[in-house]
Coordinates of C-alpha atoms in Angstrom, one line a residue:
X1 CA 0.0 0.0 0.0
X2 CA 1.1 4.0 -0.5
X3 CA 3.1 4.3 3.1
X4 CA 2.0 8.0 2.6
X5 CA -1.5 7.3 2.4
X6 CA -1.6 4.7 4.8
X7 CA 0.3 7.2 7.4
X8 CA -2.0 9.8 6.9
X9 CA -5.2 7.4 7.5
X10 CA -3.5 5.8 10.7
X11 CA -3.1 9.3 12.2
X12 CA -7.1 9.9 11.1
X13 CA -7.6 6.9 12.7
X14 CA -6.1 7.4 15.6
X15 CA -7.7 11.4 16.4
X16 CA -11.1 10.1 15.6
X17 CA -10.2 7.0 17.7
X18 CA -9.1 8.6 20.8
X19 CA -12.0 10.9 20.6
X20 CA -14.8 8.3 20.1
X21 CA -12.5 6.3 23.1
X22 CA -13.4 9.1 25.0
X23 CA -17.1 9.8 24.0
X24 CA -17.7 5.8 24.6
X25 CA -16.6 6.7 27.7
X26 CA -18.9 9.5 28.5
X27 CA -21.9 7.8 26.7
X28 CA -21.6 4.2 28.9
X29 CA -21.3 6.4 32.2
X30 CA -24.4 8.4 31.0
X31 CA -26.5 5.6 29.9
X32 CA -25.4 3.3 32.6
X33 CA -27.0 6.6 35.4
X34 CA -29.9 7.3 33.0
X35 CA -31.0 3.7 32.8
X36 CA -31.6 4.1 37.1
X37 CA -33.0 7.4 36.5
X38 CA -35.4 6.6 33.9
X39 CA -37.8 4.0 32.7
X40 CA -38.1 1.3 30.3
X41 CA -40.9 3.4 29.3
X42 CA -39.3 6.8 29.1
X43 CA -36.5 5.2 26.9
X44 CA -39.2 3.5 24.8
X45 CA -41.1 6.7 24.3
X46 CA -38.0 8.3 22.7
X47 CA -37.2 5.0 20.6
X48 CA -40.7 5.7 19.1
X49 CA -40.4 9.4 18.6
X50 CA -37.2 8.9 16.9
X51 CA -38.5 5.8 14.6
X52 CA -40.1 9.2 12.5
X53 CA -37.8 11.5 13.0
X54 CA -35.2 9.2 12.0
X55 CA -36.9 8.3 8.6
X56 CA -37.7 12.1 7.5
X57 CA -34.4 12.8 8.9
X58 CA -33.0 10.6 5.7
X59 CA -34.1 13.1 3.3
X60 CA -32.7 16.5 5.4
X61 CA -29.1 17.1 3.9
X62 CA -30.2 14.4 0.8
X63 CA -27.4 12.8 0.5
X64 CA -25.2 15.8 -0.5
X65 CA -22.3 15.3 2.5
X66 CA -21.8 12.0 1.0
X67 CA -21.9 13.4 -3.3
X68 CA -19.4 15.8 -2.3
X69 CA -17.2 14.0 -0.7
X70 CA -17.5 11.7 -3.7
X71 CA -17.0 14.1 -6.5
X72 CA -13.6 14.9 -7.1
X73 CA -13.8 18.4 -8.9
X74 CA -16.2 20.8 -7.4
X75 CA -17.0 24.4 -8.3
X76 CA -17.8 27.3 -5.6
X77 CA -21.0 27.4 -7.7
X78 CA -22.4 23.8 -7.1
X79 CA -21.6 23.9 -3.1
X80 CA -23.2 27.3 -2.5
X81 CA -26.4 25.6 -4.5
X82 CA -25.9 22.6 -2.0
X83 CA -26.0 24.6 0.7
X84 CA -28.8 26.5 -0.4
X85 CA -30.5 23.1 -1.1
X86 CA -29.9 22.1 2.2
X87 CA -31.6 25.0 4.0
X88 CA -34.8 25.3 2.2
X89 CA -35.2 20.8 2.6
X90 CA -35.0 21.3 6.1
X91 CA -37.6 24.3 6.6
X92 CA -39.7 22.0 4.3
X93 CA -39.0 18.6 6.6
X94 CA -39.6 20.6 9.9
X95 CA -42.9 22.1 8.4
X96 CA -43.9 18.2 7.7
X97 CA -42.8 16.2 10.6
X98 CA -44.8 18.4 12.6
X99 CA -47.9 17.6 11.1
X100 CA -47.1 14.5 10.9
X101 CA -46.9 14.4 14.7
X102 CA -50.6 14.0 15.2
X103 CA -50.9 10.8 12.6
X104 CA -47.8 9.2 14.4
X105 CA -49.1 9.2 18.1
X106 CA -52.0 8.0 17.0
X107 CA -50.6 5.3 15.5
X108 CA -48.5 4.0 18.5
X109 CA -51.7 5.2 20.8
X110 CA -49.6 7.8 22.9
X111 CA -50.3 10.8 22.7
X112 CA -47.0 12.2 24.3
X113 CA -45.7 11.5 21.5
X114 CA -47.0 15.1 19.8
X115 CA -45.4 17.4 21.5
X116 CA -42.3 15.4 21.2
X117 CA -41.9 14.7 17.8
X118 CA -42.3 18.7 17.0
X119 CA -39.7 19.4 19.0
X120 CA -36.9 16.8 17.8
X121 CA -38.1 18.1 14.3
X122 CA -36.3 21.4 14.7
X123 CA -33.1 19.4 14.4
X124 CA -33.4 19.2 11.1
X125 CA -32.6 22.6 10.4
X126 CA -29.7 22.9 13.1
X127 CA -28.5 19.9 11.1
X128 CA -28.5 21.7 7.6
X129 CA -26.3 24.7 8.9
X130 CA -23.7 22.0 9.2
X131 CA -23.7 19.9 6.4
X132 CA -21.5 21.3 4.0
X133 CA -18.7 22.1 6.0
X134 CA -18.9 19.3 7.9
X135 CA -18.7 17.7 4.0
X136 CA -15.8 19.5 3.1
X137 CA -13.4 18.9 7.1
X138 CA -14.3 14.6 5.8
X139 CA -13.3 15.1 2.3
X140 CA -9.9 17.2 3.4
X141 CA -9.6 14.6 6.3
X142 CA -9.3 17.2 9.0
X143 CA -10.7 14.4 11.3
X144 CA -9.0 16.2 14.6
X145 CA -12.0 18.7 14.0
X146 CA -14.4 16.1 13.4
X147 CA -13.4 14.3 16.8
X148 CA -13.9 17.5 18.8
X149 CA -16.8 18.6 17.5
X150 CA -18.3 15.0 18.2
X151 CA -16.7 14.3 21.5
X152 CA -17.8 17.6 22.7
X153 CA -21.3 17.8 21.4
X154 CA -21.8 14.0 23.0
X155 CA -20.4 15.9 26.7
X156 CA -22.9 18.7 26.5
X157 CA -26.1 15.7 25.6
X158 CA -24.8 13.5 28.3
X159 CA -24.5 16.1 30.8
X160 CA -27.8 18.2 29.6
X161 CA -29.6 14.9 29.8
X162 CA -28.6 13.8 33.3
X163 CA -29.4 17.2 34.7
X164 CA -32.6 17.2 33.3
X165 CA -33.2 13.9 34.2
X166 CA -32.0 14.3 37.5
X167 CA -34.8 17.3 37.6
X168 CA -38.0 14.8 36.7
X169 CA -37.7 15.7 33.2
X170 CA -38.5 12.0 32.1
X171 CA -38.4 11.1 28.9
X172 CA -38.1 15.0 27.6
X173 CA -34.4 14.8 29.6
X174 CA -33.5 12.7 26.2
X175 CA -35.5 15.3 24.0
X176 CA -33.4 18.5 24.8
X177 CA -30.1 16.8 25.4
X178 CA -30.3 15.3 21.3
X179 CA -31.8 18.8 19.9
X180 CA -28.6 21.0 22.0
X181 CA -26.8 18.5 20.7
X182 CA -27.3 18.6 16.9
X183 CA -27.3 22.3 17.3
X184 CA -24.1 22.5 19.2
X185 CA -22.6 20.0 16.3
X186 CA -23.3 22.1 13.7
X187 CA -22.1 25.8 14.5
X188 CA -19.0 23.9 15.1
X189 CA -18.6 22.2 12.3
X190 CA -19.3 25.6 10.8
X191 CA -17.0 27.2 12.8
X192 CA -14.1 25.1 12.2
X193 CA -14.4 24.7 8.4
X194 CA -12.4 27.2 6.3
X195 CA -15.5 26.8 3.6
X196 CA -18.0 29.7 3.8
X197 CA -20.8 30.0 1.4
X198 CA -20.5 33.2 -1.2
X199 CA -24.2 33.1 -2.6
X200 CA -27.3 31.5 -2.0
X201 CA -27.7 30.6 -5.6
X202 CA -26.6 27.8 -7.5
X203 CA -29.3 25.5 -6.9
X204 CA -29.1 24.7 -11.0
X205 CA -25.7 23.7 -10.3
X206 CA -25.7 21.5 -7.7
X207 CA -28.4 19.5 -9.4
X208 CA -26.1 17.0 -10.1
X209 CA -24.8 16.5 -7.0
X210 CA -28.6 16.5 -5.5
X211 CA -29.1 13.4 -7.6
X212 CA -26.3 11.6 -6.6
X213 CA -26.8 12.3 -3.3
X214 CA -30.4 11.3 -3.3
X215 CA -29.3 7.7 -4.6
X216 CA -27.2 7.8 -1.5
X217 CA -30.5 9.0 0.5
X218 CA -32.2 6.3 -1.0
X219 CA -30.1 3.4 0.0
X220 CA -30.3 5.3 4.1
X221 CA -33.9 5.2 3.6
X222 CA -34.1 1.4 3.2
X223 CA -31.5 0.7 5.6
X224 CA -33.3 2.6 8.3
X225 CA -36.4 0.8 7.3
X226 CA -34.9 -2.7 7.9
X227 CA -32.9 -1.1 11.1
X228 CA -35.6 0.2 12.4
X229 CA -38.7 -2.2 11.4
X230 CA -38.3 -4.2 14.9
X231 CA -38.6 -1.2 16.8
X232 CA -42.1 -0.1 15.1
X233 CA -43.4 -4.0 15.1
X234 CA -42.8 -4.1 18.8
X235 CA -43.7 -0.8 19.7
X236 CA -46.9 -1.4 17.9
X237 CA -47.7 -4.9 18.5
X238 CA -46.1 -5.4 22.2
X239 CA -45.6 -2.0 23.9
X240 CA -43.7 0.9 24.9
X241 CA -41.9 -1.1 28.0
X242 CA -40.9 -4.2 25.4
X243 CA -39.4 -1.7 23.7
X244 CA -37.6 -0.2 26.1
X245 CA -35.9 -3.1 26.9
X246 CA -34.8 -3.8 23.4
X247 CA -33.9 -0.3 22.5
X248 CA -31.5 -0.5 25.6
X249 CA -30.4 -4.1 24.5
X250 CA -29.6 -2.7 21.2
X251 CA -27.7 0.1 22.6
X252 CA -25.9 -2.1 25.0
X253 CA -24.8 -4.8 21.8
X254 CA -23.8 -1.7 20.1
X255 CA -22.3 0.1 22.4
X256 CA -18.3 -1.1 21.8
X257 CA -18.5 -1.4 18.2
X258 CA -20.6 1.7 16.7
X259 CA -17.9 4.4 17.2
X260 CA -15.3 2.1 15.8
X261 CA -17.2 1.2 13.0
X262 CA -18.5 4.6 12.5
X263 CA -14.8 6.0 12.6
X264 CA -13.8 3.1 10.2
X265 CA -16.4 4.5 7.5
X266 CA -15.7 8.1 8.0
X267 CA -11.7 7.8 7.1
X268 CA -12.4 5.5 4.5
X269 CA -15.5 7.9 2.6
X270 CA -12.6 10.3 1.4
X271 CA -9.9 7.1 1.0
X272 CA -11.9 4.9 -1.1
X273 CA -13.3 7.5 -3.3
X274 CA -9.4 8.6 -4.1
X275 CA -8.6 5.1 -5.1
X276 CA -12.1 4.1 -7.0
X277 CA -9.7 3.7 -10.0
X278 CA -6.8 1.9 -8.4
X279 CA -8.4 -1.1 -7.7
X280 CA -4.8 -3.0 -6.3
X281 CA -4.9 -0.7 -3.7
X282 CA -8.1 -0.3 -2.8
X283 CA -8.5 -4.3 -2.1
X284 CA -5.6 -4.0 -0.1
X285 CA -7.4 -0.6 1.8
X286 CA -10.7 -2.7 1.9
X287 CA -9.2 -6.2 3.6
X288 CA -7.1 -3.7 6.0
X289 CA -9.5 -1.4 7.2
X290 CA -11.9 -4.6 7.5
X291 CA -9.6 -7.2 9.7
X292 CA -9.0 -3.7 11.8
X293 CA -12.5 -3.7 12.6
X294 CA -12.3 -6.8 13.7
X295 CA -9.5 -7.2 16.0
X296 CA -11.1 -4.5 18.1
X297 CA -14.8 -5.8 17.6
X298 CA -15.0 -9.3 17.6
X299 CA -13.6 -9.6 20.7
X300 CA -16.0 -6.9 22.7
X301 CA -19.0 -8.8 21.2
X302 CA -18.5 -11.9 21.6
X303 CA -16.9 -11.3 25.5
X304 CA -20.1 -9.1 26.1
X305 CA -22.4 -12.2 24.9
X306 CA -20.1 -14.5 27.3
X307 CA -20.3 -12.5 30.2
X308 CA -24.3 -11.1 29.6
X309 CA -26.0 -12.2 33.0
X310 CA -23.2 -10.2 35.4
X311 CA -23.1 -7.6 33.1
X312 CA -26.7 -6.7 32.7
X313 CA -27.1 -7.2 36.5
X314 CA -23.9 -5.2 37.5
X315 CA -24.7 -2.3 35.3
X316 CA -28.4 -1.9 34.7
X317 CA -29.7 -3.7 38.2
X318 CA -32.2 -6.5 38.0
X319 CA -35.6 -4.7 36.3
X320 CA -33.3 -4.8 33.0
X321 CA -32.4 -8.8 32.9
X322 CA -35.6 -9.8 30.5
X323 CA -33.1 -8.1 28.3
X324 CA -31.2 -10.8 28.3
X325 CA -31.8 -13.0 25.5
X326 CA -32.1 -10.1 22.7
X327 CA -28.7 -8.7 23.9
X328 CA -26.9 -12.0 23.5
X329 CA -28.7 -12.0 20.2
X330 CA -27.9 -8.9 19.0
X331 CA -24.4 -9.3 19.8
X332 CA -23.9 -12.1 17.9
X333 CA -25.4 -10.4 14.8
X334 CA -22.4 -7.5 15.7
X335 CA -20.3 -9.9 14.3
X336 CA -21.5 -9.4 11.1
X337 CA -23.1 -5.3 11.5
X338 CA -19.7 -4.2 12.6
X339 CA -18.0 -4.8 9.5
X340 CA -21.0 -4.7 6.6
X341 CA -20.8 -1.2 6.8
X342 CA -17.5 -0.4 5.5
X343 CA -18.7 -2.6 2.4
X344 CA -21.5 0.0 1.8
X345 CA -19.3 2.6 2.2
X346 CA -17.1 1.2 -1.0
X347 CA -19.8 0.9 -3.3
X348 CA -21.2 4.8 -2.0
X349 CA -17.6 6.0 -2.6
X350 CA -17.2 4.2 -6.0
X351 CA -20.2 5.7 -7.6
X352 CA -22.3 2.8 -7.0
X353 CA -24.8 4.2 -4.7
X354 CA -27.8 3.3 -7.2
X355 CA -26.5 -0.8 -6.4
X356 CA -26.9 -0.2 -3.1
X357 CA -30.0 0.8 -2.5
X358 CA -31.6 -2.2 -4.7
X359 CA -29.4 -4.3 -2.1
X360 CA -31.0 -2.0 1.1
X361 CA -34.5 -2.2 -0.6
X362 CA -34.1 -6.0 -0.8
X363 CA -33.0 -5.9 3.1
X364 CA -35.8 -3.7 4.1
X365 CA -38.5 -6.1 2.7
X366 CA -36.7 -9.6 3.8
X367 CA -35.8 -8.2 7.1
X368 CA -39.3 -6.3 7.8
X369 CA -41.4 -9.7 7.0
X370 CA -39.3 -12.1 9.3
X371 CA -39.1 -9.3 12.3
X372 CA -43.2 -9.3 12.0
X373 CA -43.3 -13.1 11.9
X374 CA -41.2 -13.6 14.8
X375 CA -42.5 -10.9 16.8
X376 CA -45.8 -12.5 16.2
X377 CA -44.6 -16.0 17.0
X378 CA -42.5 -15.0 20.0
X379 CA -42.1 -11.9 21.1
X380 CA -38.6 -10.3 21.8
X381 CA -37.3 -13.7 21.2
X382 CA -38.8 -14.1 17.8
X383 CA -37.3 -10.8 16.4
X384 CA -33.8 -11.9 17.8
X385 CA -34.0 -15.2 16.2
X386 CA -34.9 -13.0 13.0
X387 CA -31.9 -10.9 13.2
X388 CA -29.4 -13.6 14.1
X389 CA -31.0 -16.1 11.4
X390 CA -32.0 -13.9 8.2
X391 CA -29.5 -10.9 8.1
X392 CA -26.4 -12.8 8.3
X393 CA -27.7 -14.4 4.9
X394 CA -28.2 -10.9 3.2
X395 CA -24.7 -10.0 3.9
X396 CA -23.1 -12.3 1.8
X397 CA -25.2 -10.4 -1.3
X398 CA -23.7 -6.9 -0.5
X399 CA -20.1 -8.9 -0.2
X400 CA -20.5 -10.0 -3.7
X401 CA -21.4 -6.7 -4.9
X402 CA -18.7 -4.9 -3.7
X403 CA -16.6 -8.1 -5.6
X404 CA -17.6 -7.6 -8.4
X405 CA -17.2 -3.4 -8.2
X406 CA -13.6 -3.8 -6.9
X407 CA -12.3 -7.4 -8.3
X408 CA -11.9 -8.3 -4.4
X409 CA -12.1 -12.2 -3.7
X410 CA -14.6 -12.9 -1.4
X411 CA -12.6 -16.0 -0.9
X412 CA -9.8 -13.4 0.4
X413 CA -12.2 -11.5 2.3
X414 CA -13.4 -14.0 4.2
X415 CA -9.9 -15.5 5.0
X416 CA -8.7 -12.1 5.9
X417 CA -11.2 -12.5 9.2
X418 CA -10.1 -16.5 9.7
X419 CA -7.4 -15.2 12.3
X420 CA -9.6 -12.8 14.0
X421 CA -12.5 -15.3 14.7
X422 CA -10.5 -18.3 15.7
X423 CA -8.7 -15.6 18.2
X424 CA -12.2 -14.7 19.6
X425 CA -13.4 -18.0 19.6
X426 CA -10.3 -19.7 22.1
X427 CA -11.2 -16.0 23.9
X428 CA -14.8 -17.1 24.6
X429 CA -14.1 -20.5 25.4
X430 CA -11.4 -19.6 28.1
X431 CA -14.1 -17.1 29.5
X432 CA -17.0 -20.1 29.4
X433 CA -14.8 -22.5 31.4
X434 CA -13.7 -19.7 34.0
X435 CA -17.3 -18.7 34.0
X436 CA -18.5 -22.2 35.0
X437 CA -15.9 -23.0 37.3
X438 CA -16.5 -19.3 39.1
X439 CA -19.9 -20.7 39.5
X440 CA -19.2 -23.7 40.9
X441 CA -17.6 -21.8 43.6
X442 CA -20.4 -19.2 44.3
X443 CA -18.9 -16.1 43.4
X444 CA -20.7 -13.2 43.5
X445 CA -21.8 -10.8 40.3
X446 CA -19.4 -8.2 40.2
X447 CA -16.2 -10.4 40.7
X448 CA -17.4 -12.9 38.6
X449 CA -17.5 -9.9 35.7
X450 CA -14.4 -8.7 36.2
X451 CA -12.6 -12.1 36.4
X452 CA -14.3 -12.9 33.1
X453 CA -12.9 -9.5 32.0
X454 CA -9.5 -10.0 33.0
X455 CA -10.0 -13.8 31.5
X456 CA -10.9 -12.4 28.3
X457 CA -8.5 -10.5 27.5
X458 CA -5.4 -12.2 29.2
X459 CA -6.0 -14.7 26.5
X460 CA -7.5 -13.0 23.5
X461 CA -3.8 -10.4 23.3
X462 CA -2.1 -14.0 24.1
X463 CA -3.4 -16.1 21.0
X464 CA -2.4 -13.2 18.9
X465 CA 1.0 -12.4 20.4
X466 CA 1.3 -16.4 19.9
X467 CA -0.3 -17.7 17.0
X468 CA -1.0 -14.7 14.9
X469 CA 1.8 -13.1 13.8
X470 CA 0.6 -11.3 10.9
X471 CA -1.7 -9.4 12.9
X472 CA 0.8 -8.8 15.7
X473 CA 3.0 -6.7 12.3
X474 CA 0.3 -5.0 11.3
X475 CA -0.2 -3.4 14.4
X476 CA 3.0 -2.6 14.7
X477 CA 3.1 -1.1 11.7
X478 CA 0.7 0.7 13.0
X479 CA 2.5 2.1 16.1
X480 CA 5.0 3.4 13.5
X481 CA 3.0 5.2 12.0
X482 CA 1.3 6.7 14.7
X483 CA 4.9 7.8 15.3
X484 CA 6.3 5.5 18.1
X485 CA 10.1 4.8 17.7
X486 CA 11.2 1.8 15.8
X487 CA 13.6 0.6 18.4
X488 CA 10.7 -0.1 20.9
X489 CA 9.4 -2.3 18.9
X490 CA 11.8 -4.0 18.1
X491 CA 11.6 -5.8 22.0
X492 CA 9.1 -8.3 23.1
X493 CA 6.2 -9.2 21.6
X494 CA 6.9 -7.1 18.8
X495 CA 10.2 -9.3 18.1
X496 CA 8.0 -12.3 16.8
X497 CA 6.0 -9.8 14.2
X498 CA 5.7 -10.9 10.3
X499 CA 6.0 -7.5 8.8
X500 CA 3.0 -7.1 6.3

């Protein structure tokens, strides 16, 4: 690979890294409070509210952060129309949503729901203010910016929502904590970009971009569909408080692997789309970026499904444990979720976003039928089973999509996450047998979680440091990169590396 390139994406990497490191941290401590300050309910009123404002969300910014990060020649003409664009979709979506309010309280029969979705609807102008520079700090890679502005806008919703909470707020703590949020996001990403719009015109211009980026909006629309189907079928067929738990289970399962797969997609957006036409190196980018993921996420997901009783009982108390069986379902599917994404983020930065959404369209209508079968056959168990079973399945179609747009092997795809899975799997098997034996001896919850911790990760570094020595070189490579001395590495375990 370029050792140029690569440098510079290691050290994106590792500033959106250590700020998403940070705002994991923040986020688990807040949730972790909120979940004994709040209800099941209160979190499921949110989930619901959010189900619309998520979807007309999709079509706020259309698509055009991703078209011009894309497009490698741009004129001041085209971004001032974008931004233009921008403005006048999100007076239009607020306008909508909140008439739409009415319709979609009814629907879940709550009518708290009203006032609620009105309000979260003003985000979507807070968020247009900030889409095109936001755009432009991705596409120059100016990621330290993007960290801050993300790490700080996630301190001022954790800490807005716990003093609200704190205050009897309920379920409106989670309301004004998001909407500060977005707005607080946006004047900074204003702020800190060097772009600055010159006119308001242009909108004839950028017409191009709008429809590249509303191929891109597309294939968000149907993924939210099929991401968010199980929330409306079991806010609508079992309840707020069913909900609740599931939202909170999802948030859990996701909780160790969204920022890193989100940080994965944001350096590569800018990367892949410079090396659409250089398809040598952007195999070698894909299979990198994707065994990275994995190291990192494998391992949390499958030790979080390992250890799920003590840690749902040490962190969120006992009223959260019917959780249980769609958390250790959902984790298993992170398997899978935590690297799919990067694949959709080849064929978006290749200029194959049209491919993608008939793939997402085909996911929204596979994945939408089994989540209402098994919700109807069983419940919270029957949508886990749906997830784990059917969506697995679908990913192998988006693989060989992005195969045959690159030339990748899915042969050498899939033996590029061999190491990482037969690491994770002597991982969970040491932590199974400590588990059991721990039992045996009647240890108590919170020991018994952080010997399985300890357990965990003892032997997950070991089998690498041991038996995978490719891996063990490619993360020293990169250390160097990050800018850490060659002679340290050149002492124990580093010593046994095979230099990629």
């Amino acid at each position: 690979m370029n050792q140029d390139l690569r440098s510079k994406t290691v050290k994106a990497i590792g500033h959106l890294g250590l700020g998403g490191a940070l705002g994991k941290v923040i986020s688990l401590a807040s949730t972790l409070v909120m979940a004994r300050l709040l209800s099941p309910a209160d979190y499921g009123l949110m989930s619901m509210a959010m189900v619309l404002v998520g979807f007309i969300g999709f079509f706020n910014e259309v698509g055009i952060g991703a078209a011009i990060v894309q497009k490698t020649d741009l004129t001041e003409t085209e971004v001032n129309g974008c931004f233009s664009f921008s403005i006048l979709a999100s007076l239009v979506l607020f306008a909508l949503t909140a008439l739409l309010s009415g319709p979609a309280a009814d629907f879940f029969n709550n009518p708290a729901l009203q006032p609620m979705i009105a309000v979260l609807a003003s985000n979507f102008v807070f968020g247009a203010i900030g889409t095109v520079p936001l755009a432009f700090l991705r596409k120059e890679m100016h990621f330290k910016a993007v960290a801050g502005i993300n790490i700080s806008g996630l301190f001022l919703q954790s800490a807005l929502a716990l003093v609200l909470a704190w205050n009897g707020f309920g379920a409106w703590s989670l309301v004004w904590a998001f909407v500060a949020s977005s707005l607080f996001q946006s004047v900074g990403a204003f702020y800190l970009s060097s772009w600055r719009p010159s006119s308001l015109r242009g909108l004839r211009a950028a017409l191009g971009l709008v429809r590249y980026g509303l191929q891109v909006t597309m294939t968000r629309i149907f993924w939210y569909l099929y991401n968010n189907a199980d929330k409306v079928v079991i806010g609508k067929v079992l309840g707020n408080r069913p909900l609740g738990i599931y939202d909170m289970a999802l948030s859990l399962a996701t909780l160790p692997t969204s920022q890193i797969t989100s940080l994965a997609t944001n350096v590569s957006s800018p990367l892949f789309s410079r090396l659409q036409n250089d398809r040598p190196q952007l195999q070698a980018f894909i299979l990198h970026f994707t065994r990275g993921i994995a190291y990192v996420t494998y391992p949390a997901v499958i030790g979080m499904l390992m250890c799920a009783n003590e840690l749902i009982a040490v962190l969120l108390g006992k009223e959260w444990m019917p959780m249980l069986v769609p958390f250790g379902a959902l984790c298993l599917m992170g398997l899978v979720r935590s690297v799919d994404p990067l694949l959709s983020q080849v064929l978006i930065s290749t200029g194959r976003a049209k491919q993608l959404s008939g793939y997402t369209l085909t996911c929204g209508i596979v994945m939408t039928a089994a989540i209402i079968a098994g919700a109807l056959l069983d419940g919270l168990h029957g949508v886990s089973v749906a997830w784990v079973v059917v969506y697995p399945l679908l990913s192998v179609r988006l693989l060989y999509l992005v195969s045959a747009a690159t030339g990748l092997s899915m042969r050498a795809y899939y033996e590029c996450l061999l190491p990482v899975a037969t690491a994770t799997a002597a991982m969970a098997a040491a932590v199974f047998a400590v588990r059991m034996a721990l039992l045996a001896l009647g240890l108590p919850a919170m020991p018994l979680l952080v010997a399985e911790i300890l357990t965990g990760a003892v032997v997950y570094v070991g089998w690498i440091i041991q038996f995978d020595r490719r891996g063990l070189g490619e993360i020293r490579q990169v250390m160097l990169d990050l800018g850490i001395s060659k002679q340290r590495l050149e002492r124990w375990p580093f010593n046994r590396a095979v230099h990629p």
